[in-house]
Coordinates of C-alpha atoms in Angstrom, one line a residue:
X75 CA 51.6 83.0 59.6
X76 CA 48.4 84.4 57.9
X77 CA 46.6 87.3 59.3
X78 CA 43.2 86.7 61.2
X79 CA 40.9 88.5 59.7
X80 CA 39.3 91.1 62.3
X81 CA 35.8 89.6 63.3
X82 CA 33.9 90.8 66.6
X83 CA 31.2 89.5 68.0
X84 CA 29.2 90.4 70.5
X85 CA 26.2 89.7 73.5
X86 CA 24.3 91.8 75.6
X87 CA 22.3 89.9 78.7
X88 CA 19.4 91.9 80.7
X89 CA 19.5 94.4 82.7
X90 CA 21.9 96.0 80.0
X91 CA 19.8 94.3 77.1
X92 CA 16.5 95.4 76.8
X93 CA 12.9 94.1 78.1
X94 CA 14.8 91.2 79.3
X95 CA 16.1 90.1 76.1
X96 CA 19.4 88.6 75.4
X97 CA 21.4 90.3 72.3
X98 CA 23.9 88.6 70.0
X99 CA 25.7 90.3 67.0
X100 CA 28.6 88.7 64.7
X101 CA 30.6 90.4 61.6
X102 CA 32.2 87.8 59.5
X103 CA 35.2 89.4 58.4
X104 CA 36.7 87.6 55.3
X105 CA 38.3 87.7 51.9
X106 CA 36.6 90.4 49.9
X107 CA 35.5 88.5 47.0
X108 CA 34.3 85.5 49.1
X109 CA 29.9 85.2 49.2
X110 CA 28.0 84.3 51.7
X111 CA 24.8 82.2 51.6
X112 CA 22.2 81.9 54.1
X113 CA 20.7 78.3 54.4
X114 CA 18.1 76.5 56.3
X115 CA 18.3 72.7 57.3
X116 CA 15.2 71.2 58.8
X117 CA 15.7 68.9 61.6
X118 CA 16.7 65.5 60.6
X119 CA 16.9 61.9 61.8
X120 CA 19.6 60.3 60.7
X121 CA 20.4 56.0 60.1
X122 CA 22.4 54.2 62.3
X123 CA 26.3 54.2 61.7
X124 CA 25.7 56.9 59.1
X125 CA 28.4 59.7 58.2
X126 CA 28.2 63.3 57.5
X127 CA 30.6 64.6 55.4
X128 CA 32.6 68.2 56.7
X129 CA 34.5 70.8 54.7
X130 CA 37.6 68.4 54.1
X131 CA 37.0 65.4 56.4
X132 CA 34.0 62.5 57.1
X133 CA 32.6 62.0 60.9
X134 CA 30.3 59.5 62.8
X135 CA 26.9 61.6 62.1
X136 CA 24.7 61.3 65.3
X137 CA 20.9 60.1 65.4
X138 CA 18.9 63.2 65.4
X139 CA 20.3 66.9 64.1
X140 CA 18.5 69.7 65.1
X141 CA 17.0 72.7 62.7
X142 CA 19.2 75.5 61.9
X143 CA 19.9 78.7 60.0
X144 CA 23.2 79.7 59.0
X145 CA 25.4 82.3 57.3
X146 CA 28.3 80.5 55.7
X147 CA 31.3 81.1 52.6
X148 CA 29.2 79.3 50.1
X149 CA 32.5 77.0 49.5
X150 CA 32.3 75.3 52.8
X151 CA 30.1 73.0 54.6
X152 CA 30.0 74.4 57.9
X153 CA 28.9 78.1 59.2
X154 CA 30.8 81.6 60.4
X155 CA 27.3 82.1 62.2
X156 CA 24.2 80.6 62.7
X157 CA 21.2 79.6 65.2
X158 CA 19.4 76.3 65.9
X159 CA 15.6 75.9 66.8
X160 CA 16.4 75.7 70.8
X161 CA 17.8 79.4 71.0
X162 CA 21.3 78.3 70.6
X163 CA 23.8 80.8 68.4
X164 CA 27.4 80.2 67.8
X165 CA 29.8 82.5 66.1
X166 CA 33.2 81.8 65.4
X167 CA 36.6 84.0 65.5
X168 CA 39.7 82.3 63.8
X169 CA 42.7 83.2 65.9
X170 CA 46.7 82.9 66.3
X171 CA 48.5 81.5 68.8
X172 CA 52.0 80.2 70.2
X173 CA 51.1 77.0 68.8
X174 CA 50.5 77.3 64.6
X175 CA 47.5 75.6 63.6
X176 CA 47.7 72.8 61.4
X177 CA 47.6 72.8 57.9
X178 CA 46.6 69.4 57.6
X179 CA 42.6 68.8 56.9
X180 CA 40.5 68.1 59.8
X181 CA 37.5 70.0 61.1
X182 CA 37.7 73.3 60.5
X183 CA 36.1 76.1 63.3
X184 CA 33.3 76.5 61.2
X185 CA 32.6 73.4 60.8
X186 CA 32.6 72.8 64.7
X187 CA 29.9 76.1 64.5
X188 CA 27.7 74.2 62.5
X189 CA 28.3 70.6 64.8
X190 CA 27.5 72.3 67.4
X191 CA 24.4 74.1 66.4
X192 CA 23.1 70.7 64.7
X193 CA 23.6 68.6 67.8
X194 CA 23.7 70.7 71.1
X195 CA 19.7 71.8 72.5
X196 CA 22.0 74.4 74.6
X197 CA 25.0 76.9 74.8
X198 CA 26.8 74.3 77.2
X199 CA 25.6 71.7 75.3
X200 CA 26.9 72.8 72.3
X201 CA 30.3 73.3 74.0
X202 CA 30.6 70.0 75.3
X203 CA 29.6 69.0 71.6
X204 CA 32.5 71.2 70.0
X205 CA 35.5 70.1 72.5
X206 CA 34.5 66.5 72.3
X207 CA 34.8 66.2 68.6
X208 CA 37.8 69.0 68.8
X209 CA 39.6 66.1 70.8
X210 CA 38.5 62.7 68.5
X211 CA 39.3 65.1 64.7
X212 CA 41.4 68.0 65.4
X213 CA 40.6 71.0 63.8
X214 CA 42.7 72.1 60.4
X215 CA 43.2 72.6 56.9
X216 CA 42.5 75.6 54.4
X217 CA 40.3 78.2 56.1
X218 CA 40.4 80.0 52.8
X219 CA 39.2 79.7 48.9
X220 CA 42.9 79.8 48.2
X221 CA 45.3 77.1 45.7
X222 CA 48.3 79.8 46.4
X223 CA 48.2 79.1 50.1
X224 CA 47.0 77.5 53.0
X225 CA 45.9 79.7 55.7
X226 CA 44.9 77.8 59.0
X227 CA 43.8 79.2 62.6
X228 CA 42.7 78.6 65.7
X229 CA 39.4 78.8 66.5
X230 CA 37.8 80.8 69.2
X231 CA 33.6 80.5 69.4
X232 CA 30.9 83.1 71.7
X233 CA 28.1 80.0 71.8
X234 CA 24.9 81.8 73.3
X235 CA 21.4 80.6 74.7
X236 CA 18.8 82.2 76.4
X237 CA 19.9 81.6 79.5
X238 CA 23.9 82.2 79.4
X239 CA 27.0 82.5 77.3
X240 CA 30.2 81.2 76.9
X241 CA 33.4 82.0 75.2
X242 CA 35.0 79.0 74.1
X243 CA 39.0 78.9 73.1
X244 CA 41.1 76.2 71.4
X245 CA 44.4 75.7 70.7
X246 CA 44.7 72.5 68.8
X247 CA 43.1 70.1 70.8
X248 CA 43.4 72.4 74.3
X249 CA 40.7 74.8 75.4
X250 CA 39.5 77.0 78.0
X251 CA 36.3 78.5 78.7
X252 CA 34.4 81.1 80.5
X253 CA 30.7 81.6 81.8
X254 CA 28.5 84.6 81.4
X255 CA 25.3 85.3 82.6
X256 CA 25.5 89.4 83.1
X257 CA 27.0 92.2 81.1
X258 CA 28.2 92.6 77.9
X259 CA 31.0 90.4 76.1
X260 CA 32.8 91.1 73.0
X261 CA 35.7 88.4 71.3
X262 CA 37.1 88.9 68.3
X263 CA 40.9 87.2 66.9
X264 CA 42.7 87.4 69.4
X265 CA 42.3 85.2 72.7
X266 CA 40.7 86.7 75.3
X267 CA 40.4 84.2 78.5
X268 CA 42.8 85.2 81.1
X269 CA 42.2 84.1 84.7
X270 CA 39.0 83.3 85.0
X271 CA 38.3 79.9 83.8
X272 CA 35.5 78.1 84.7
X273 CA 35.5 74.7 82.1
X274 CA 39.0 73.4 80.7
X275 CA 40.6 70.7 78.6
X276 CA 42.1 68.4 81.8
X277 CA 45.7 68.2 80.5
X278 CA 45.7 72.0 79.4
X279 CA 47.9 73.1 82.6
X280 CA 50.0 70.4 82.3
X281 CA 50.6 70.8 78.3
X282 CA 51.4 74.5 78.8
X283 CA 54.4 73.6 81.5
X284 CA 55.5 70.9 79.5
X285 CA 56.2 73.4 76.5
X286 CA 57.7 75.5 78.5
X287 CA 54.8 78.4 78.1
X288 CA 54.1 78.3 81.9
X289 CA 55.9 77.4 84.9
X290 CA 53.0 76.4 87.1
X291 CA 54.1 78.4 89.8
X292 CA 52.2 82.2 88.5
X293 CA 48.8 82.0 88.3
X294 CA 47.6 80.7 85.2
X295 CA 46.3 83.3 82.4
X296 CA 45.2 81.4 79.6
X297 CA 45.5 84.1 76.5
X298 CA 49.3 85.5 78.5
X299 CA 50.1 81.9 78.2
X300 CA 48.8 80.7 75.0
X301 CA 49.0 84.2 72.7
X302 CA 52.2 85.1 70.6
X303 CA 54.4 87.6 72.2
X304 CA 53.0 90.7 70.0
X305 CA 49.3 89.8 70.2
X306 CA 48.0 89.6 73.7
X307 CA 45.7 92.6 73.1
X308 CA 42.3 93.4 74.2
X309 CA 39.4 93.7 71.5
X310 CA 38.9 97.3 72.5
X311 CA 37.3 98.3 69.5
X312 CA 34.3 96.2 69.7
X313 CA 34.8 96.1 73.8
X314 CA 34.2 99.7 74.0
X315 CA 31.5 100.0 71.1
X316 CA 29.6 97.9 73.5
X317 CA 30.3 99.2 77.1
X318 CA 30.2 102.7 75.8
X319 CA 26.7 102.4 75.6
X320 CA 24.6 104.1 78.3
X321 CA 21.4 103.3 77.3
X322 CA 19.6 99.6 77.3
X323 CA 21.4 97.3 74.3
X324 CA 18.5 96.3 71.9
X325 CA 18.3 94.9 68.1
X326 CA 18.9 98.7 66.9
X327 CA 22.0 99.3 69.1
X328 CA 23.5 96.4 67.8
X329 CA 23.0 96.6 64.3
X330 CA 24.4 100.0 64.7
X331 CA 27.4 99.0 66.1
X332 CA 28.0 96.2 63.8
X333 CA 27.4 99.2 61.1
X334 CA 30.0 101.2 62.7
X335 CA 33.1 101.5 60.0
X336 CA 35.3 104.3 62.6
X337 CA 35.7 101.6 65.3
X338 CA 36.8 99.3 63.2
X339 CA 33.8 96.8 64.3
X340 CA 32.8 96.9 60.9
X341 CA 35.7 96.0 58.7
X342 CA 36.6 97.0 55.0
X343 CA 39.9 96.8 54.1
X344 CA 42.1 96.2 51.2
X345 CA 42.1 92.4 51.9
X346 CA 39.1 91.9 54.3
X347 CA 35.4 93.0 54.1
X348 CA 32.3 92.6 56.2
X349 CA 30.7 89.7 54.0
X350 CA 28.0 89.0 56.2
X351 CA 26.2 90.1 59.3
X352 CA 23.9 88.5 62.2
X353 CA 22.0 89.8 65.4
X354 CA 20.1 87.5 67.3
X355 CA 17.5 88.2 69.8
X356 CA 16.8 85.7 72.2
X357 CA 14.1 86.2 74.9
X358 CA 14.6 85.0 78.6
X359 CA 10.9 84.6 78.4
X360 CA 10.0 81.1 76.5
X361 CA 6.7 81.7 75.2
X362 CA 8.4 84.7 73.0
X363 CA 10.3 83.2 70.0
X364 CA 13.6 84.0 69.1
X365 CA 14.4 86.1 66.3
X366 CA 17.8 86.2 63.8
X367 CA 18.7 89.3 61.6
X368 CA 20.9 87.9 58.4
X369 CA 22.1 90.3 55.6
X370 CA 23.1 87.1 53.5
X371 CA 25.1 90.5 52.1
X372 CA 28.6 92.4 52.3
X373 CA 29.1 95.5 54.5
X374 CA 26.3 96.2 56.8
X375 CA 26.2 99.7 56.5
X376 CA 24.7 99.1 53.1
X377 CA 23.0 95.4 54.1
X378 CA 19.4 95.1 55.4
X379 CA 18.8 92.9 58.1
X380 CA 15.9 90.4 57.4
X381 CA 14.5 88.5 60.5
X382 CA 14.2 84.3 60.6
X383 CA 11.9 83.0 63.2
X384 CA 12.3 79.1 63.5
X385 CA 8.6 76.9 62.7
X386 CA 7.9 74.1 61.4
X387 CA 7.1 75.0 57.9
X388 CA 9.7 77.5 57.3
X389 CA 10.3 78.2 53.1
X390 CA 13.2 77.9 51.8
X391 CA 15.0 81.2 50.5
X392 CA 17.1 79.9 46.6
X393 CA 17.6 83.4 46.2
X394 CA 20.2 83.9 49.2
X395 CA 21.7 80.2 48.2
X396 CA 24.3 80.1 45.8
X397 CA 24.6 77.9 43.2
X398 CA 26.1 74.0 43.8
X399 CA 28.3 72.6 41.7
X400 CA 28.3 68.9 43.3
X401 CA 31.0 66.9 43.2
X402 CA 32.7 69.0 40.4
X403 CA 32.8 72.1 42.9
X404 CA 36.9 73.0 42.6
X405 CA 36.7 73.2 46.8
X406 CA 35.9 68.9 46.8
X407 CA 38.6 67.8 44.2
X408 CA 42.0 67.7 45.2
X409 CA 44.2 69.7 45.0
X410 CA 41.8 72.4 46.0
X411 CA 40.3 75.1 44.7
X412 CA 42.4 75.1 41.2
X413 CA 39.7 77.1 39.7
X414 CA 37.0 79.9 41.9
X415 CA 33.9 79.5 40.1
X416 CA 31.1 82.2 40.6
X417 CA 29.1 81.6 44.0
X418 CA 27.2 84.8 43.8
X419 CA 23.3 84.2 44.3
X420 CA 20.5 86.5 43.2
X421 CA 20.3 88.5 46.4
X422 CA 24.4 89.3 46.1
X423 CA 23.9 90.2 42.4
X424 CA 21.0 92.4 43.1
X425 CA 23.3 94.0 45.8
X426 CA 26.4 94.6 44.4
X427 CA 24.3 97.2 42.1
X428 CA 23.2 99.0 45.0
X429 CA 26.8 98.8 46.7
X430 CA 27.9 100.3 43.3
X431 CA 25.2 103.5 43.2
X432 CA 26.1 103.9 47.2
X433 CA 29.6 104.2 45.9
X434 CA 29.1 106.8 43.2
X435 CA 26.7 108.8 43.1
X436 CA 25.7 110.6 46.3
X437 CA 22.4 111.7 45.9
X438 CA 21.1 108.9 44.7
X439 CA 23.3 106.7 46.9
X440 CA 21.5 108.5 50.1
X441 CA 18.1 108.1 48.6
X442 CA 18.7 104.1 47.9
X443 CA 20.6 103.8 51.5
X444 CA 17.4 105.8 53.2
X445 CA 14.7 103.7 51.6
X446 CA 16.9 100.6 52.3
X447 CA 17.0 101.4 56.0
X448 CA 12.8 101.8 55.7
X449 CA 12.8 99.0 54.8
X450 CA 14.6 97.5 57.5
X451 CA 12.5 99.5 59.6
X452 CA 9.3 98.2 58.7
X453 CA 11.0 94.6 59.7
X454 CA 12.1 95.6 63.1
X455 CA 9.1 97.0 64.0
X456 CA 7.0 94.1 62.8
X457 CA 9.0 91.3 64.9
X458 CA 8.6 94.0 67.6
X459 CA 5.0 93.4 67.4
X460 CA 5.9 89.7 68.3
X461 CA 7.5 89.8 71.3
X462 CA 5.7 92.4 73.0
X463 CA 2.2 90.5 71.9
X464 CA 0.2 88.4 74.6
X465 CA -0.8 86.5 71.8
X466 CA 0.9 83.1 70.6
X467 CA 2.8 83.2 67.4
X468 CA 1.0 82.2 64.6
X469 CA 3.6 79.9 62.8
X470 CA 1.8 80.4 59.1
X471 CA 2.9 84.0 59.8
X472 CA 6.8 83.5 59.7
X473 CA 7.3 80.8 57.8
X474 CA 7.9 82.7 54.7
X475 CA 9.1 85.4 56.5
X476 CA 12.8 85.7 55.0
X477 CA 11.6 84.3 52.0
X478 CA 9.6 87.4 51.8
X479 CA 12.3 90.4 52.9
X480 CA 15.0 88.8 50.3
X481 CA 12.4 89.2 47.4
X482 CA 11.5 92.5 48.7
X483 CA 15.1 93.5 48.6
X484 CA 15.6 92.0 45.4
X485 CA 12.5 93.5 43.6
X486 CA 13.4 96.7 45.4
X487 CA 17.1 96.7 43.8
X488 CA 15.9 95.8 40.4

């Protein structure tokens, strides 16, 4: 069975968030070599009886898809990550479980991330949309860039909104989830739902007795039940990054902790990396916009966070896309991925110098890594500006506001 690689992420409601802000954070942990792009789709009406075409599969596509931003393996169509223009942000944790997942193409979890943002105006919403189509498709196939081997999961999702959270589990077509409205919450790859349960998949009981994983009689534990023998572990890493925190949780905190390479929250290994990053902010308050932090770059202790606010005009960013090959793209033929072309985009090349000079030469390494987290700086404090103002947003302000930090970064690198 192939190895989850170890994601976390992570929210933070008010009082422990700040200034009555809500706090999200997500570390894609994947493959090395694998890039991430960060795209844009505007909201969208769509023709009747019209399809939209997944990672490996076709699906009914529905009349209206909202606006989103996501941070996705530039291979696939779906997201690890993202955020729609209602405050919604979904994350996704590929897991293991009693049951294997199937190797045979469906929807994968990220695509179900990307679903959900597009058609749910909420965090339950956005459920309800995930474990409907989790029951019509299935999820499966290749969750890798990989012709050697197929490596399939489970999928486990934190789905986020202004108001509340939930952590959403699946096992094939079964799930489990629990509401949260106070605290802090962490997930990463392993399941995590034990006794308290508060929306379900309505044969899940039944389906757990009748494979002889539960007798019915003990109380039901859904991660005792479901998880192998060896895995039913808490995420303590990322669990006490969070709780160990005495002061108020705000953007800083949590791009810290996401930076934070001893607790293993931040992962960079001989297999996986930290290929992207996100924080959220989300504001209980509605005239205050929501704000999401992207790196659109590996490891975050040498990433800058960029801020997206969703308007109407918002320009699009080529330099954190990479390229398309179209129909030709070795990930749409079959069989897959017989050839990896190169995905990097401008923003990774630029990058991977300054990962390099970080690397090996330590005085100059500290001097780029300082001016880098100035830079960052200068962004914080800005969209800090925003939601403490009394003043509406102006949208002409922000709608070329990632475009602007990624050519920032770049020109800065260069």
């Amino acid at each position: 069975m192939a190895v989850a690689p170890p994601s976390y992420c992570f929210v933070a409601f008010p009082p422990r968030a700040k200034d009555g802000l809500v706090v999200f954070g997500k570390n894609s942990a994947r493959p090395r070599d694998e890039v991430q792009e960060v795209m844009y789709f505007s909201a969208a009406d769509h023709e009747p009886e019209s399809k939209v075409e997944c990672t490996y599969i076709s699906i009914d596509q529905v009349p209206r898809t909202h606006a989103i931003v996501i941070s996705r393996p530039a291979w696939l169509w779906g997201a690890e990550m993202g955020a729609n223009e209602h405050g919604v942000c979904i994350a996704n944790e590929a897991i293991n479980a009693r049951e294997p997942a199937a190797e045979t193409e469906a929807l994968l979890g990220m695509d179900l991330v990307r679903l959900g943002l597009e058609r749910g105006r909420t965090a339950k919403e956005a459920l309800d949309v995930i474990v409907a189509l989790l029951e019509e498709h299935g999820q499966g196939g290749n969750y890798y860039e990989d012709a050697d081997s197929c490596h399939s999961f489970q999928s486990a999702y934190l789905i986020v909104d202004r108001e509340e959270a939930w952590v959403l589990e699946t096992v094939g077509k079964y799930w489990a989830a629990e509401q949260i409205t106070e605290g802090v919450k962490c997930i990463c790859n392993q399941l995590s739902l034990t006794t308290k349960i508060d929306a379900e998949h309505p044969e899940l009981r039944s389906y757990a007795q009748s494979q002889g994983w539960w007798t019915g009689e003990d109380e039901f534990n859904f991660s005792q039940v479901f998880s192998l023998a060896d895995d039913h572990l808490d995420c303590c890493a990322g669990k006490d990054s969070l709780e160990k925190k005495e002061e108020s949780i705000t953007v800083q905190t949590m791009i810290d902790i996401l930076r934070d390479k001893a607790s293993g929250v931040c992962i960079d290994s001989e297999s996986f990396l930290t290929t992207a990053s996100v924080v959220s902010v989300l504001p209980q308050n509605r005239s205050s916009p929501c704000i999401h932090y992207f790196t659109g770059t590996p490891d975050p202790s040498r990433s800058i966070f960029k801020p997206f606010i969703f308007v109407d005009d918002v320009k699009l960013v080529p330099k954190a896309q990479s390229p398309c090959f179209g129909d030709n793209d070795p990930a749409k033929k079959e069989p897959r991925f017989l050839e990896k072309p190169d995905r990097r985009h401008e923003l990774y090349k630029a990058h991977e110098w300054a990962r390099a000079v970080i690397e090996s030469d330590q005085e100059q390494g500290r001097k780029l890594r300082k001016t880098m987290l100035e830079l960052e700086k200068q962004g914080l404090e800005a969209m800090e500006e925003i939601l403490t103002s009394s003043d509406p947003l102006d949208p002409t302000e922000v709608g070329d506001l990632f475009y602007d930090c990624v050519d920032t970064e770049i020109k800065f690198f260069k």
